[in-house]
Short mmCIF file of C-alpha atoms in Angstrom, two decimals:
data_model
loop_
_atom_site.label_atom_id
_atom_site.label_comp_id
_atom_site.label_asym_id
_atom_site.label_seq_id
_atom_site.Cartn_x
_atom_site.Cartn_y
_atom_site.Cartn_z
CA UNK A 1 -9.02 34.38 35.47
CA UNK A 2 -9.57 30.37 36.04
CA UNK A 3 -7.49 28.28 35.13
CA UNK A 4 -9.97 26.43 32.89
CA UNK A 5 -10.78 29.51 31.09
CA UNK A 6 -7.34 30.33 30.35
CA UNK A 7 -6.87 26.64 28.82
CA UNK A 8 -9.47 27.17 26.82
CA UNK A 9 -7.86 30.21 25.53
CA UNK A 10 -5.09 28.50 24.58
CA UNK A 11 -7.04 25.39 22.78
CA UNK A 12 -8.62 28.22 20.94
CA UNK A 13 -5.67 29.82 19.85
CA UNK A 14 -4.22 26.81 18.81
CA UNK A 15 -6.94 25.55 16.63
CA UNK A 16 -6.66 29.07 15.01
CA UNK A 17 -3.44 28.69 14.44
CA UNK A 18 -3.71 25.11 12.96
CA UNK A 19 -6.56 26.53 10.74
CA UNK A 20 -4.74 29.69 9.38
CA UNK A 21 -2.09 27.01 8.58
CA UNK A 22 -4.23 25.22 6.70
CA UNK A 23 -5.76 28.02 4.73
CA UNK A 24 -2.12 29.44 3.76
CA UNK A 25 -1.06 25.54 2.88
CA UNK A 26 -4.51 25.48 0.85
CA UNK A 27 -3.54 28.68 -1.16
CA UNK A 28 -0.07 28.39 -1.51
CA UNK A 29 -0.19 24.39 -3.03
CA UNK A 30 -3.48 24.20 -5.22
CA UNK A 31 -4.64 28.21 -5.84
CA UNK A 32 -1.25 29.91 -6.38
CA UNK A 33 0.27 27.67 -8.48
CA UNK A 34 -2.91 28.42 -11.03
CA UNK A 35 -1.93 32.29 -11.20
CA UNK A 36 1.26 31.54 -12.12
CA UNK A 37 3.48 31.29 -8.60
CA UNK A 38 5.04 27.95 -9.28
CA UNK A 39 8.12 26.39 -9.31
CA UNK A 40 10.28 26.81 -12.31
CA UNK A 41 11.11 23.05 -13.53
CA UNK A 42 12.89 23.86 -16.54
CA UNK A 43 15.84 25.21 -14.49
CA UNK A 44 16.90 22.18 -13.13
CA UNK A 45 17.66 20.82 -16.18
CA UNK A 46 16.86 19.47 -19.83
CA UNK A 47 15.20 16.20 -19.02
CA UNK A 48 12.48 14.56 -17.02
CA UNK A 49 12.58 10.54 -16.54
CA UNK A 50 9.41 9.21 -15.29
CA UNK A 51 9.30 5.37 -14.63
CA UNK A 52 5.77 3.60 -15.17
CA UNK A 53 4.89 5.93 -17.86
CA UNK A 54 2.16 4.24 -20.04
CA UNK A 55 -0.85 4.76 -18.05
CA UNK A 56 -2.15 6.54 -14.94
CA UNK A 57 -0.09 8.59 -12.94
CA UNK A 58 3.08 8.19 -14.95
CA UNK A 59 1.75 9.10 -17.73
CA UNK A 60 0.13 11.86 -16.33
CA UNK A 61 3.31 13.62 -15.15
CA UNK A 62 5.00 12.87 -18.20
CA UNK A 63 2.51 15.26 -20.07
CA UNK A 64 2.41 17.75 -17.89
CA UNK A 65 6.55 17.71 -17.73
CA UNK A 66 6.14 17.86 -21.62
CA UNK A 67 3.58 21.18 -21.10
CA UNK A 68 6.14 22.83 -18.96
CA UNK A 69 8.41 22.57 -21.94
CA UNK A 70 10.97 19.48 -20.47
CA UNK A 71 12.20 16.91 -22.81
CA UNK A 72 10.82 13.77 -21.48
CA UNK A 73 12.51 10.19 -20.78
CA UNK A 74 9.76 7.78 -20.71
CA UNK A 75 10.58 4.49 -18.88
CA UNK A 76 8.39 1.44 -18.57
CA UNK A 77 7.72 -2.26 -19.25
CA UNK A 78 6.03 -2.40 -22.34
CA UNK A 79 7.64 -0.98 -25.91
CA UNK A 80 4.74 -0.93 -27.81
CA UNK A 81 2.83 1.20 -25.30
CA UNK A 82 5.89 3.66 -24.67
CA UNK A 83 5.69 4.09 -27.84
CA UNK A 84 2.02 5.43 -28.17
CA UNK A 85 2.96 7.42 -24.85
CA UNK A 86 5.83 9.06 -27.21
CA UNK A 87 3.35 10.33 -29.43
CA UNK A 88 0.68 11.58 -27.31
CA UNK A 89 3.57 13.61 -25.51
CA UNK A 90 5.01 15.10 -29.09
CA UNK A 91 1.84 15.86 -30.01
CA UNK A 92 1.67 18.17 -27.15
CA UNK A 93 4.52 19.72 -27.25
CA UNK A 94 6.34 19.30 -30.78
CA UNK A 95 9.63 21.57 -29.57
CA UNK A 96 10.54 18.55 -26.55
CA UNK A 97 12.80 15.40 -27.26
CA UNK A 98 11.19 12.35 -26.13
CA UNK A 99 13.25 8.87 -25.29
CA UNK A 100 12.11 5.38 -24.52
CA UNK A 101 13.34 2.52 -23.00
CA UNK A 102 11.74 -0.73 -22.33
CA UNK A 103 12.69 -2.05 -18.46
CA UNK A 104 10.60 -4.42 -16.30
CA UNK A 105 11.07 -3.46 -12.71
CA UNK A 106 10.55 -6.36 -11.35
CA UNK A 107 13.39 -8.13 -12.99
CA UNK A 108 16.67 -7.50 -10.71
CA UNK A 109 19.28 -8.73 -12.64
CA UNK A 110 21.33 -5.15 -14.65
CA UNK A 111 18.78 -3.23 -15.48
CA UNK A 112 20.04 -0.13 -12.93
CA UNK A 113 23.31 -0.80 -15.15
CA UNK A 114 21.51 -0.42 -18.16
CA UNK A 115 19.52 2.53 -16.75
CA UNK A 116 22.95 4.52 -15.95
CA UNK A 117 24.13 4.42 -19.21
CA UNK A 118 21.43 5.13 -21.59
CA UNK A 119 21.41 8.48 -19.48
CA UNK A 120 25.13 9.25 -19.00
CA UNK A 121 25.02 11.96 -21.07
CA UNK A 122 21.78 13.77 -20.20
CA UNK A 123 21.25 16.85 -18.25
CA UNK A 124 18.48 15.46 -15.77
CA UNK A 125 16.80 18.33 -13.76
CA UNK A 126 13.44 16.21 -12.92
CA UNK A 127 13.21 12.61 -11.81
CA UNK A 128 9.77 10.89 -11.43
CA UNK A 129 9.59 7.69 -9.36
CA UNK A 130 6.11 6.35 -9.99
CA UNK A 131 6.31 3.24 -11.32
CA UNK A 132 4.61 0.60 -8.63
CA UNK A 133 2.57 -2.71 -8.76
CA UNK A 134 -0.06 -4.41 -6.79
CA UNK A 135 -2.19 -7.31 -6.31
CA UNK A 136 -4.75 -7.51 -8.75
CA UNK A 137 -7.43 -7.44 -5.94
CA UNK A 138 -7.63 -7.18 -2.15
CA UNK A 139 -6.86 -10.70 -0.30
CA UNK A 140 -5.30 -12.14 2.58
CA UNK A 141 -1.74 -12.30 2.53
CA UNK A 142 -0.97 -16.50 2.72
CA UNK A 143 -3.58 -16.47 -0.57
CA UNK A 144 -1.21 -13.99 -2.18
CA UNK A 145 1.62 -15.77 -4.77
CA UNK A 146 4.96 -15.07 -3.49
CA UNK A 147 6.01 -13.88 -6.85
CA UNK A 148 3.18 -10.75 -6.85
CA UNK A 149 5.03 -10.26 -3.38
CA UNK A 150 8.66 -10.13 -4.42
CA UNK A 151 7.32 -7.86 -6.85
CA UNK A 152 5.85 -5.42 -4.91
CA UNK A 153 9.09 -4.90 -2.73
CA UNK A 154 11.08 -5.06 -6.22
CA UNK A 155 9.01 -2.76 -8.18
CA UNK A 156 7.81 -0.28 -5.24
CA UNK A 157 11.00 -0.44 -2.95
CA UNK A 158 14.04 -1.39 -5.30
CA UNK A 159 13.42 0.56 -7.91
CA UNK A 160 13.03 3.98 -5.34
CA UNK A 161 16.69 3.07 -3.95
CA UNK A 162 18.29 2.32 -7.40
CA UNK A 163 16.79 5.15 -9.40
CA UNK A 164 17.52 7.92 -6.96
CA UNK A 165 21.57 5.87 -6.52
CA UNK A 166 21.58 5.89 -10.33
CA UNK A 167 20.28 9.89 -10.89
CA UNK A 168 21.01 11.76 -7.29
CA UNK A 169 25.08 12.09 -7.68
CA UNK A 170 24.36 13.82 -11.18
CA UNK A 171 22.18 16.48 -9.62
CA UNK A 172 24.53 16.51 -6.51
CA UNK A 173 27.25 17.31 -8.87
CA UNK A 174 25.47 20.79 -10.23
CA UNK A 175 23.64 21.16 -7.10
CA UNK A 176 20.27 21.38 -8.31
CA UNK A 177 17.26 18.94 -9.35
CA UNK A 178 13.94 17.66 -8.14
CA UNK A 179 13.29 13.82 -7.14
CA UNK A 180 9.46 12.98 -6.95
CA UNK A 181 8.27 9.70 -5.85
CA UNK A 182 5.00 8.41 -5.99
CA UNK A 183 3.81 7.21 -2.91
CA UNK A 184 0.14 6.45 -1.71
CA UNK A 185 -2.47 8.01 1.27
CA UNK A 186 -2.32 4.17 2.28
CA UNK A 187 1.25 4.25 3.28
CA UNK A 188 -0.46 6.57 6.12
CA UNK A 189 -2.14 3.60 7.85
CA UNK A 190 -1.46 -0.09 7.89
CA UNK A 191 -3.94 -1.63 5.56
CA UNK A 192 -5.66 -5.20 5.74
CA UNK A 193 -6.18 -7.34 2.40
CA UNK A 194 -3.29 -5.11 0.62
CA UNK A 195 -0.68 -5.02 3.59
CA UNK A 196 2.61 -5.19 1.63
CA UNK A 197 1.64 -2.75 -1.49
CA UNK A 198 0.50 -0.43 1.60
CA UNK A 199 3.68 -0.91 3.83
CA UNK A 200 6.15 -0.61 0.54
CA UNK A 201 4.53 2.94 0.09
CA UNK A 202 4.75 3.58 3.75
CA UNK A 203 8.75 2.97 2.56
CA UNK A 204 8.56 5.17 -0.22
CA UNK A 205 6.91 8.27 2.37
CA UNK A 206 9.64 7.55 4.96
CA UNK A 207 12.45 7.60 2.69
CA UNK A 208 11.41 10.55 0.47
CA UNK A 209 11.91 12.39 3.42
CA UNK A 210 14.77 11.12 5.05
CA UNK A 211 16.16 12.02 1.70
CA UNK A 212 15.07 15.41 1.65
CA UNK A 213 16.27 16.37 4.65
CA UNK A 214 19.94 14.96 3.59
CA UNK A 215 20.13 16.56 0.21
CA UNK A 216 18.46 19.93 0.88
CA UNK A 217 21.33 21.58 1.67
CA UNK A 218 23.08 20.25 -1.80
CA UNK A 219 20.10 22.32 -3.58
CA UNK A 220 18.07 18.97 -4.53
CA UNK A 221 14.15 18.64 -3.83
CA UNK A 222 12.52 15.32 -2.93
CA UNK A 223 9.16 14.79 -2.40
CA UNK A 224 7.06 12.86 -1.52
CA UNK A 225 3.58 12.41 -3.15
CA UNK A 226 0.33 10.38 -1.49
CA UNK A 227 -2.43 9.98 -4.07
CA UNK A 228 -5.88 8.96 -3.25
CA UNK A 229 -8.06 7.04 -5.56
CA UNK A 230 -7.36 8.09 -9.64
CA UNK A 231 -8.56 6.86 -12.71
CA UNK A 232 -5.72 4.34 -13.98
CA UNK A 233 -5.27 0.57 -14.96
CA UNK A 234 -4.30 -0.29 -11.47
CA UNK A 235 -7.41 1.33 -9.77
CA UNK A 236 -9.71 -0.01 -12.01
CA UNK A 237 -11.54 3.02 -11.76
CA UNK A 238 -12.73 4.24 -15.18
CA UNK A 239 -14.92 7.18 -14.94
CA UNK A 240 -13.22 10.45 -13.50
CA UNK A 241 -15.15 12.33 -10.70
CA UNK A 242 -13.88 15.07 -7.77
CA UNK A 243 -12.28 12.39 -5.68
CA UNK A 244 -11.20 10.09 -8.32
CA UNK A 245 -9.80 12.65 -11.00
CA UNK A 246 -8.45 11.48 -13.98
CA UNK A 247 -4.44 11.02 -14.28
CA UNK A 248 -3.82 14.27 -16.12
CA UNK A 249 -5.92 16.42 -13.67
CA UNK A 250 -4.30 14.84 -10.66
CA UNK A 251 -0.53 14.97 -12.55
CA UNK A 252 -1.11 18.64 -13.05
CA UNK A 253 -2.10 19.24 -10.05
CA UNK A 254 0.19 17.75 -8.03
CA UNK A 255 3.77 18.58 -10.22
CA UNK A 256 2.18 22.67 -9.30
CA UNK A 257 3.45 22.05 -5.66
CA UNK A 258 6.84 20.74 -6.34
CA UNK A 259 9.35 23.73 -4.57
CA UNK A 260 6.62 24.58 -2.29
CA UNK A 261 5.75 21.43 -0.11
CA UNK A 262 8.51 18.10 0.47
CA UNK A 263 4.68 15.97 1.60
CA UNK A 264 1.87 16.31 -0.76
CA UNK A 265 -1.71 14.77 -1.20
CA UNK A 266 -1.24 16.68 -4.65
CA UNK A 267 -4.56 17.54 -5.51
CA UNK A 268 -7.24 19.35 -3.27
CA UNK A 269 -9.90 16.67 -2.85
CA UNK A 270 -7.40 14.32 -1.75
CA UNK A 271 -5.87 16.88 0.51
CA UNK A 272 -8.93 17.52 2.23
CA UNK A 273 -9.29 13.42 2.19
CA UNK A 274 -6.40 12.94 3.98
CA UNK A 275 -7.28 15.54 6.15
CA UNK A 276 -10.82 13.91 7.06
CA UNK A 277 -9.83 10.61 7.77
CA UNK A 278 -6.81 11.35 9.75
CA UNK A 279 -9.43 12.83 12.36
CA UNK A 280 -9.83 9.21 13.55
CA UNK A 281 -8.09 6.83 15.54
CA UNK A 282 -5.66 4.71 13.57
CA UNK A 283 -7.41 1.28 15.01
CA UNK A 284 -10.53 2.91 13.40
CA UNK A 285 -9.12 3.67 10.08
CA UNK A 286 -7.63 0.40 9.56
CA UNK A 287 -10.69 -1.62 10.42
CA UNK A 288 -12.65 0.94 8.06
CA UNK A 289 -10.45 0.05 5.34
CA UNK A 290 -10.50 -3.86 6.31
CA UNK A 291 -14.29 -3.47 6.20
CA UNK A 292 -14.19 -1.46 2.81
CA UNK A 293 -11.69 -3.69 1.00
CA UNK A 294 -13.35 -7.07 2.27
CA UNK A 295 -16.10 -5.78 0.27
CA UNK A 296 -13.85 -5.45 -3.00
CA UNK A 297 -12.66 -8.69 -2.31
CA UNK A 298 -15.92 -10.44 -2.71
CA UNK A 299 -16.87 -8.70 -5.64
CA UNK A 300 -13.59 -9.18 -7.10
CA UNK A 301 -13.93 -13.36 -6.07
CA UNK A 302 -17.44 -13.28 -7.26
CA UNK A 303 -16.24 -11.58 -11.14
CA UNK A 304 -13.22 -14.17 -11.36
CA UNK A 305 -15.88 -17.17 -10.67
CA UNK A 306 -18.27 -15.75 -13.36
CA UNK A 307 -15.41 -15.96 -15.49
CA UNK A 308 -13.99 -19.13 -15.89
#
């Protein structure tokens, strides 16, 4: 037998293998979890906080953590708003507790402080990181305030560090709990015209599962979530479709494979997404996405003119 034969043997059986590892991934994170084989939340704990939990994906998860029958601790920037989100959530599930608390991320100053002790005396078995910021359209870096900057790394970064500092030594303690943060499929690949909301999710990937691997012996899962396009405020997208699902489809989806993968895409269509465009060369993808968001930039430049 050649030797080039008996490479290709092994190319073949590799690409099997990498295939039949896909197909078990694909069943056991979005087909399982429908039948019933998914991770019990509730035993973790009493409570679920979720930061950034008036719209989108924050919101999203805070329903379906409501649905699964946890009492939900809503924090975000706007009191009004978390209060809607309050009722929405009871009206869901009238047998949960639900508690709010105003906190604007980007302010520094004691809000971890505050954070710590408004929860002191919950059982927290579920923590959702999602709460994250961006510019309000694709553009060059030196044309971006410094502010929107300083809030990207203290919204998207800071509040990562803090919240797991401030809720990690209680699960630690009883040796179970679930941290989930929120990052993005652009923290796979440096990306022109929003380079620091793409590089602070590239953080909150790394971290997740630096994390993970130091706490999995203590009984505590972190993971890491990369969402593609959904409908929300930030996206601007409106109108739900299979790649751009709306928050609750995408929340649901994605809180199914919590115990069963520490990296998750989260819903299929994004899996498969993810999967596509990671078939070509990084240099490729980022001057794809430099191409695509130059695009959004003019439009967005072209709406602001019409405005004033």
């Amino acid at each position: 037998m050649g030797l080039i034969l008996i490479l290709g043997y092994v190319a073949a059986a590799i690409l099997g293998l990498e295939a039949l590892y896909a197909v078990v991934r694909f069943l056991r994170l979005f087909v399982l979890p429908k039948a019933g084989f998914r991770y019990n939340l509730s035993k973790l704990g009493q409570w679920a906080i979720v930061t950034g939990s008036t719209d989108g994906i924050g919101k999203g998860y805070a329903k379906a953590l409501a649905r699964r029958g946890l009492n939900v601790y809503l924090i975000s920037r706007n009191y009004s708003k978390l209060q809607d989100v309050e009722k929405e959530i009871k009206a869901i599930n009238d047998k949960i507790d639900v508690k709010i608390l105003a906190i604007d991320f980007s302010k520094l100053s004691d809000i971890y402080s505050q954070i710590e002790s408004e929860i002191a005396n919950l059982d927290i078995g579920v923590l959702v990181n999602n709460v994250g910021v961006s510019c309000a359209y694709p553009e060059y870096y030196l044309d971006i305030d410094k502010q929107v900057t300083q809030n990207i790394v203290n919204v998207n970064i800071v509040s990562i560090n803090e919240m797991t500092r401030v809720v990690l030594p209680k699960m630690v303690a009883k040796k179970k709990g679930a941290i989930i943060n929120i990052a993005s499929i652009s923290a796979e690949t440096p990306t022109p015209l929003l380079a620091v909301y793409a590089a602070s999710k590239s953080y909150v990937d790394s971290v997740t599962l630096a994390f993970q691997k130091e706490y999995q012996s203590k009984g505590i899962i972190i993971q890491s979530v990369l969402p593609a396009f959904v409908c929300s405020n930030m996206s601007k997208i409106r109108r739900s479709s299979l790649f751009a699902p709306s928050a609750d489809t995408f929340a649901t989806s994605a809180l199914n494979t919590v115990g069963i993968a520490n990296r998750t895409h989260g819903y299929w269509p994004h899996e498969l997404q993810a999967c596509i465009t990671n078939l070509l060369p990084r240099s490729a993808k980022i001057s794809l996405y430099f191409s695509q968001l130059s695009g959004l930039r003019v439009k967005a430049l072209k709406y602001l003119t019409k405005q004033k």
